[in-house]
Amino acid sequence: MTLPVEERIAAARAAIADNPVWYHAIELAPGVVTPGFVDHRPVTPKILPRDLTGVRALEVGTFDGHWSFAMEERGAQVTALDLPAFEGTNFPPIHRERLLKEMAEKDMELGRGFKLAHEIRGSSVERLEVDVQNFAPEEVPGEYDLVFVGAILLHLRDPVGALERLHGCLRPGGRLIAFEAFSVAATLRSPRKAMATFETVETAFNWWVPNLAALRAWFVTAGFVDVKRHAIMRPPTNAEMKGTNVLFTAKRA
């Protein structure tokens, strides 16, 4: 049942107040947008197909759910993967204790924003609590037409292993859409040779930041074919999260 506009706006404002920290900017009701660190709304039409009617889609690392809700709006049946809690995240060991303490002090809870947005929007997206680097096939049942990966690979100890598992989730001929961070400096230094900087000492959340050649090599190594690089974009973010992302597409043979 859809709420009247005024009631939905009031519920959206209450939901925003109920979650102290939002990662994504999501419009919960007309004119009511969550105060996320990252606003992917301006680049979403350049990344997702306009029509996903009948498509069975899987999103990895959904957090507050922007990409899952965007695919649902386009007609897809969406499953969103995420961890049950920050304690299970792939933070580098040297930073893990400090980061978990800071998140507890800020009352951050993984999945809270997603649940609030899901309810306000009347969404049918299914959220599965699964570690993308270590899941059995039966935990993500069936085959998907589309897998979406957004700004997650640099946070993984084993990005190729994760991509290999996601490759196995696709039906033959199924598509991967990846919108991932990369190193401009490393790409300029080495435009053709795959390389990635190991950033666990310099940054709190990142493991590997690849150049464009390395990103492509990760997809190929995981078994994807027809790997294509598309637009380079800088979505609006807060100062701490500014970076450059690239759109890749690929397929399962």
Tab-separated table of C-alpha atoms in Angstrom:
chain	number	residue	atom	x	y	z
A	1	MET	CA	0.000	0.000	0.000
A	2	THR	CA	1.430	3.368	-1.066
A	3	LEU	CA	1.311	6.112	1.554
A	4	PRO	CA	-0.043	9.583	0.691
A	5	VAL	CA	2.777	11.960	-0.252
A	6	GLU	CA	2.702	13.944	3.016
A	7	GLU	CA	2.843	10.785	5.113
A	8	ARG	CA	5.650	9.371	3.008
A	9	ILE	CA	7.667	12.589	3.368
A	10	ALA	CA	7.186	12.562	7.144
A	11	ALA	CA	8.168	8.874	7.325
A	12	ALA	CA	11.240	9.530	5.157
A	13	ARG	CA	12.428	12.344	7.410
A	14	ALA	CA	11.963	10.136	10.453
A	15	ALA	CA	13.909	7.330	8.753
A	16	ILE	CA	16.809	9.670	7.991
A	17	ALA	CA	16.950	10.676	11.647
A	18	ASP	CA	16.915	7.006	12.715
A	19	ASN	CA	20.217	6.276	10.934
A	20	PRO	CA	23.102	8.483	12.146
A	21	VAL	CA	25.375	7.714	9.166
A	22	TRP	CA	24.283	7.192	5.559
A	23	TYR	CA	26.660	6.039	2.823
A	24	HIS	CA	24.381	6.578	-0.193
A	25	ALA	CA	22.293	9.575	-1.186
A	26	ILE	CA	18.860	8.029	-1.819
A	27	GLU	CA	15.598	9.834	-2.471
A	28	LEU	CA	13.194	8.253	0.009
A	29	ALA	CA	10.270	10.549	-0.799
A	30	PRO	CA	9.761	13.553	-3.094
A	31	GLY	CA	12.465	16.065	-2.148
A	32	VAL	CA	13.724	14.020	0.829
A	33	VAL	CA	17.224	12.647	0.199
A	34	THR	CA	19.454	10.801	2.640
A	35	PRO	CA	22.668	12.703	3.538
A	36	GLY	CA	25.006	10.112	2.038
A	37	PHE	CA	28.778	10.344	1.640
A	38	VAL	CA	28.372	9.428	-2.041
A	39	ASP	CA	25.710	10.579	-4.514
A	40	HIS	CA	25.591	8.168	-7.449
A	41	ARG	CA	22.291	9.509	-8.770
A	42	PRO	CA	23.857	11.810	-11.425
A	43	VAL	CA	25.882	8.960	-12.987
A	44	THR	CA	23.349	6.129	-12.616
A	45	PRO	CA	21.669	6.700	-16.033
A	46	LYS	CA	25.112	6.416	-17.668
A	47	ILE	CA	25.823	3.098	-15.963
A	48	LEU	CA	22.605	1.091	-15.801
A	49	PRO	CA	20.462	0.188	-18.820
A	50	ARG	CA	17.238	2.178	-19.032
A	51	ASP	CA	15.071	-0.950	-19.070
A	52	LEU	CA	15.793	-4.057	-16.969
A	53	THR	CA	12.311	-5.542	-17.158
A	54	GLY	CA	12.407	-9.261	-16.407
A	55	VAL	CA	16.125	-9.239	-15.550
A	56	ARG	CA	17.270	-11.214	-12.507
A	57	ALA	CA	19.992	-9.010	-10.998
A	58	LEU	CA	22.522	-9.392	-8.202
A	59	GLU	CA	24.260	-6.474	-6.485
A	60	VAL	CA	27.387	-6.928	-4.383
A	61	GLY	CA	28.075	-4.839	-1.279
A	62	THR	CA	24.771	-2.984	-1.318
A	63	PHE	CA	25.274	-0.928	1.896
A	64	ASP	CA	22.265	1.485	1.889
A	65	GLY	CA	21.005	0.038	-1.391
A	66	HIS	CA	21.235	2.774	-4.035
A	67	TRP	CA	22.183	0.478	-6.923
A	68	SER	CA	19.721	-2.258	-5.977
A	69	PHE	CA	16.848	0.219	-5.773
A	70	ALA	CA	17.914	1.802	-9.072
A	71	MET	CA	17.861	-1.597	-10.808
A	72	GLU	CA	14.489	-2.365	-9.243
A	73	GLU	CA	13.118	0.943	-10.561
A	74	ARG	CA	14.138	-0.205	-14.046
A	75	GLY	CA	12.153	-3.422	-13.728
A	76	ALA	CA	14.699	-5.912	-12.404
A	77	GLN	CA	14.122	-8.577	-9.765
A	78	VAL	CA	17.036	-7.783	-7.441
A	79	THR	CA	19.025	-9.630	-4.815
A	80	ALA	CA	21.451	-7.529	-2.765
A	81	LEU	CA	24.485	-9.073	-1.068
A	82	ASP	CA	26.087	-7.611	2.031
A	83	LEU	CA	27.663	-8.698	5.279
A	84	PRO	CA	25.526	-9.001	8.424
A	85	ALA	CA	27.707	-6.578	10.435
A	86	PHE	CA	30.850	-4.475	10.228
A	87	GLU	CA	32.655	-7.084	12.348
A	88	GLY	CA	32.717	-9.329	9.293
A	89	THR	CA	34.155	-6.760	6.917
A	90	ASN	CA	37.487	-7.126	5.186
A	91	PHE	CA	39.213	-4.254	7.008
A	92	PRO	CA	43.014	-4.585	7.018
A	93	PRO	CA	44.033	-6.129	10.361
A	94	ILE	CA	46.156	-3.154	11.439
A	95	HIS	CA	43.115	-0.848	11.250
A	96	ARG	CA	40.284	-3.226	12.161
A	97	GLU	CA	40.061	-2.667	15.921
A	98	ARG	CA	40.213	1.122	15.586
A	99	LEU	CA	37.644	1.245	12.796
A	100	LEU	CA	35.181	-0.974	14.626
A	101	LYS	CA	35.546	1.178	17.747
A	102	GLU	CA	34.921	4.373	15.736
A	103	MET	CA	31.861	2.855	14.067
A	104	ALA	CA	30.435	1.796	17.423
A	105	GLU	CA	30.965	5.316	18.785
A	106	LYS	CA	29.088	6.735	15.775
A	107	ASP	CA	26.300	4.163	16.208
A	108	MET	CA	26.864	2.821	12.698
A	109	GLU	CA	25.040	-0.410	11.909
A	110	LEU	CA	25.471	-2.191	8.592
A	111	GLY	CA	22.090	-2.792	6.960
A	112	ARG	CA	20.145	-0.243	9.019
A	113	GLY	CA	19.993	2.318	6.200
A	114	PHE	CA	19.027	-0.369	3.699
A	115	LYS	CA	16.173	-1.605	5.883
A	116	LEU	CA	14.827	1.912	6.437
A	117	ALA	CA	15.041	2.829	2.736
A	118	HIS	CA	13.560	-0.546	1.760
A	119	GLU	CA	10.518	0.032	3.959
A	120	ILE	CA	9.908	3.662	2.961
A	121	ARG	CA	10.244	2.888	-0.747
A	122	GLY	CA	8.055	-0.214	-0.534
A	123	SER	CA	10.868	-2.188	-2.156
A	124	SER	CA	10.893	-5.897	-2.995
A	125	VAL	CA	14.701	-6.203	-3.144
A	126	GLU	CA	15.903	-9.269	-1.232
A	127	ARG	CA	18.972	-8.732	0.975
A	128	LEU	CA	21.239	-11.729	1.565
A	129	GLU	CA	23.916	-11.649	4.256
A	130	VAL	CA	26.793	-13.266	2.392
A	131	ASP	CA	30.559	-12.674	2.184
A	132	VAL	CA	31.374	-12.272	-1.508
A	133	GLN	CA	34.874	-13.681	-0.939
A	134	ASN	CA	33.688	-16.854	0.755
A	135	PHE	CA	30.282	-18.230	-0.098
A	136	ALA	CA	29.026	-21.592	-1.253
A	137	PRO	CA	26.893	-21.799	-4.420
A	138	GLU	CA	23.812	-22.794	-2.425
A	139	GLU	CA	24.005	-19.516	-0.447
A	140	VAL	CA	23.267	-17.510	-3.616
A	141	PRO	CA	20.892	-19.875	-5.407
A	142	GLY	CA	20.049	-19.796	-9.088
A	143	GLU	CA	21.640	-18.041	-12.013
A	144	TYR	CA	21.494	-14.302	-12.629
A	145	ASP	CA	21.205	-12.339	-15.857
A	146	LEU	CA	23.156	-9.413	-14.423
A	147	VAL	CA	25.704	-8.908	-11.650
A	148	PHE	CA	26.518	-5.366	-10.528
A	149	VAL	CA	29.727	-4.548	-8.654
A	150	GLY	CA	30.240	-0.979	-7.464
A	151	ALA	CA	33.316	0.384	-5.662
A	152	ILE	CA	33.916	-2.840	-3.778
A	153	LEU	CA	36.964	-4.544	-5.309
A	154	LEU	CA	39.560	-2.193	-3.775
A	155	HIS	CA	38.220	-3.132	-0.315
A	156	LEU	CA	38.782	-6.869	-0.816
A	157	ARG	CA	41.858	-8.880	0.122
A	158	ASP	CA	41.148	-11.182	-2.852
A	159	PRO	CA	39.270	-9.312	-5.581
A	160	VAL	CA	39.883	-11.983	-8.234
A	161	GLY	CA	38.505	-14.700	-5.968
A	162	ALA	CA	35.362	-12.645	-5.416
A	163	LEU	CA	34.965	-12.087	-9.160
A	164	GLU	CA	35.398	-15.806	-9.785
A	165	ARG	CA	32.513	-16.563	-7.421
A	166	LEU	CA	30.351	-13.910	-9.070
A	167	HIS	CA	31.196	-15.351	-12.488
A	168	GLY	CA	29.690	-18.597	-11.218
A	169	CYS	CA	26.460	-16.775	-10.280
A	170	LEU	CA	25.799	-15.680	-13.867
A	171	ARG	CA	23.919	-17.692	-16.430
A	172	PRO	CA	25.816	-18.391	-19.668
A	173	GLY	CA	25.760	-15.118	-21.601
A	174	GLY	CA	24.952	-13.146	-18.452
A	175	ARG	CA	26.455	-9.679	-17.953
A	176	LEU	CA	28.705	-8.077	-15.392
A	177	ILE	CA	28.559	-4.302	-14.841
A	178	ALA	CA	31.401	-2.968	-12.711
A	179	PHE	CA	31.795	0.638	-11.602
A	180	GLU	CA	35.105	0.583	-9.788
A	181	ALA	CA	37.810	2.883	-8.474
A	182	PHE	CA	41.208	2.903	-10.147
A	183	SER	CA	44.522	4.722	-9.858
A	184	VAL	CA	44.977	7.482	-12.411
A	185	ALA	CA	48.665	7.858	-11.482
A	186	ALA	CA	49.384	4.132	-11.908
A	187	THR	CA	47.524	4.126	-15.222
A	188	LEU	CA	49.638	7.028	-16.515
A	189	ARG	CA	52.849	5.324	-15.371
A	190	SER	CA	51.852	1.977	-16.816
A	191	PRO	CA	49.016	2.246	-19.340
A	192	ARG	CA	49.417	-1.310	-20.690
A	193	LYS	CA	51.014	-3.373	-17.941
A	194	ALA	CA	48.719	-4.495	-15.122
A	195	MET	CA	49.694	-3.113	-11.727
A	196	ALA	CA	47.989	-2.290	-8.432
A	197	THR	CA	49.183	-0.372	-5.410
A	198	PHE	CA	48.940	-2.101	-2.038
A	199	GLU	CA	47.424	0.516	0.257
A	200	THR	CA	46.744	-1.111	3.617
A	201	VAL	CA	49.375	0.997	5.413
A	202	GLU	CA	48.473	4.315	3.765
A	203	THR	CA	44.671	3.967	3.940
A	204	ALA	CA	42.243	2.514	6.454
A	205	PHE	CA	39.832	0.720	4.110
A	206	ASN	CA	41.684	-0.158	0.893
A	207	TRP	CA	43.677	-3.246	-0.012
A	208	TRP	CA	44.442	-2.859	-3.721
A	209	VAL	CA	43.968	0.138	-6.019
A	210	PRO	CA	44.523	-1.094	-9.584
A	211	ASN	CA	45.372	0.720	-12.769
A	212	LEU	CA	43.008	0.239	-15.701
A	213	ALA	CA	45.075	-2.619	-17.126
A	214	ALA	CA	44.945	-4.470	-13.799
A	215	LEU	CA	41.180	-4.048	-13.511
A	216	ARG	CA	40.744	-5.574	-16.942
A	217	ALA	CA	43.159	-8.371	-16.040
A	218	TRP	CA	41.158	-9.154	-12.880
A	219	PHE	CA	37.991	-9.676	-14.928
A	220	VAL	CA	39.763	-11.801	-17.530
A	221	THR	CA	41.532	-13.894	-14.887
A	222	ALA	CA	38.200	-14.609	-13.172
A	223	GLY	CA	36.864	-16.069	-16.431
A	224	PHE	CA	34.913	-13.185	-17.967
A	225	VAL	CA	34.899	-12.580	-21.712
A	226	ASP	CA	34.075	-9.607	-23.925
A	227	VAL	CA	35.597	-7.296	-21.302
A	228	LYS	CA	35.040	-3.678	-22.345
A	229	ARG	CA	36.031	-0.398	-20.767
A	230	HIS	CA	33.610	2.507	-21.023
A	231	ALA	CA	33.342	5.919	-19.388
A	232	ILE	CA	35.531	7.339	-16.630
A	233	MET	CA	33.544	9.320	-14.043
A	234	ARG	CA	33.870	11.180	-10.742
A	235	PRO	CA	30.550	10.932	-8.888
A	236	PRO	CA	29.816	13.596	-6.248
A	237	THR	CA	31.225	12.578	-2.854
A	238	ASN	CA	32.429	14.132	0.347
A	239	ALA	CA	36.080	15.237	0.485
A	240	GLU	CA	37.348	12.001	2.074
A	241	MET	CA	35.932	9.751	-0.644
A	242	LYS	CA	36.836	11.665	-3.772
A	243	GLY	CA	38.232	9.436	-6.462
A	244	THR	CA	37.974	8.387	-10.077
A	245	ASN	CA	35.852	5.441	-11.177
A	246	VAL	CA	35.563	3.569	-14.443
A	247	LEU	CA	32.740	1.591	-15.997
A	248	PHE	CA	33.555	-1.911	-17.278
A	249	THR	CA	31.210	-4.503	-18.751
A	250	ALA	CA	31.891	-8.180	-19.335
A	251	LYS	CA	30.082	-11.469	-19.911
A	252	ARG	CA	30.102	-15.083	-18.914
A	253	ALA	CA	30.771	-17.226	-21.983
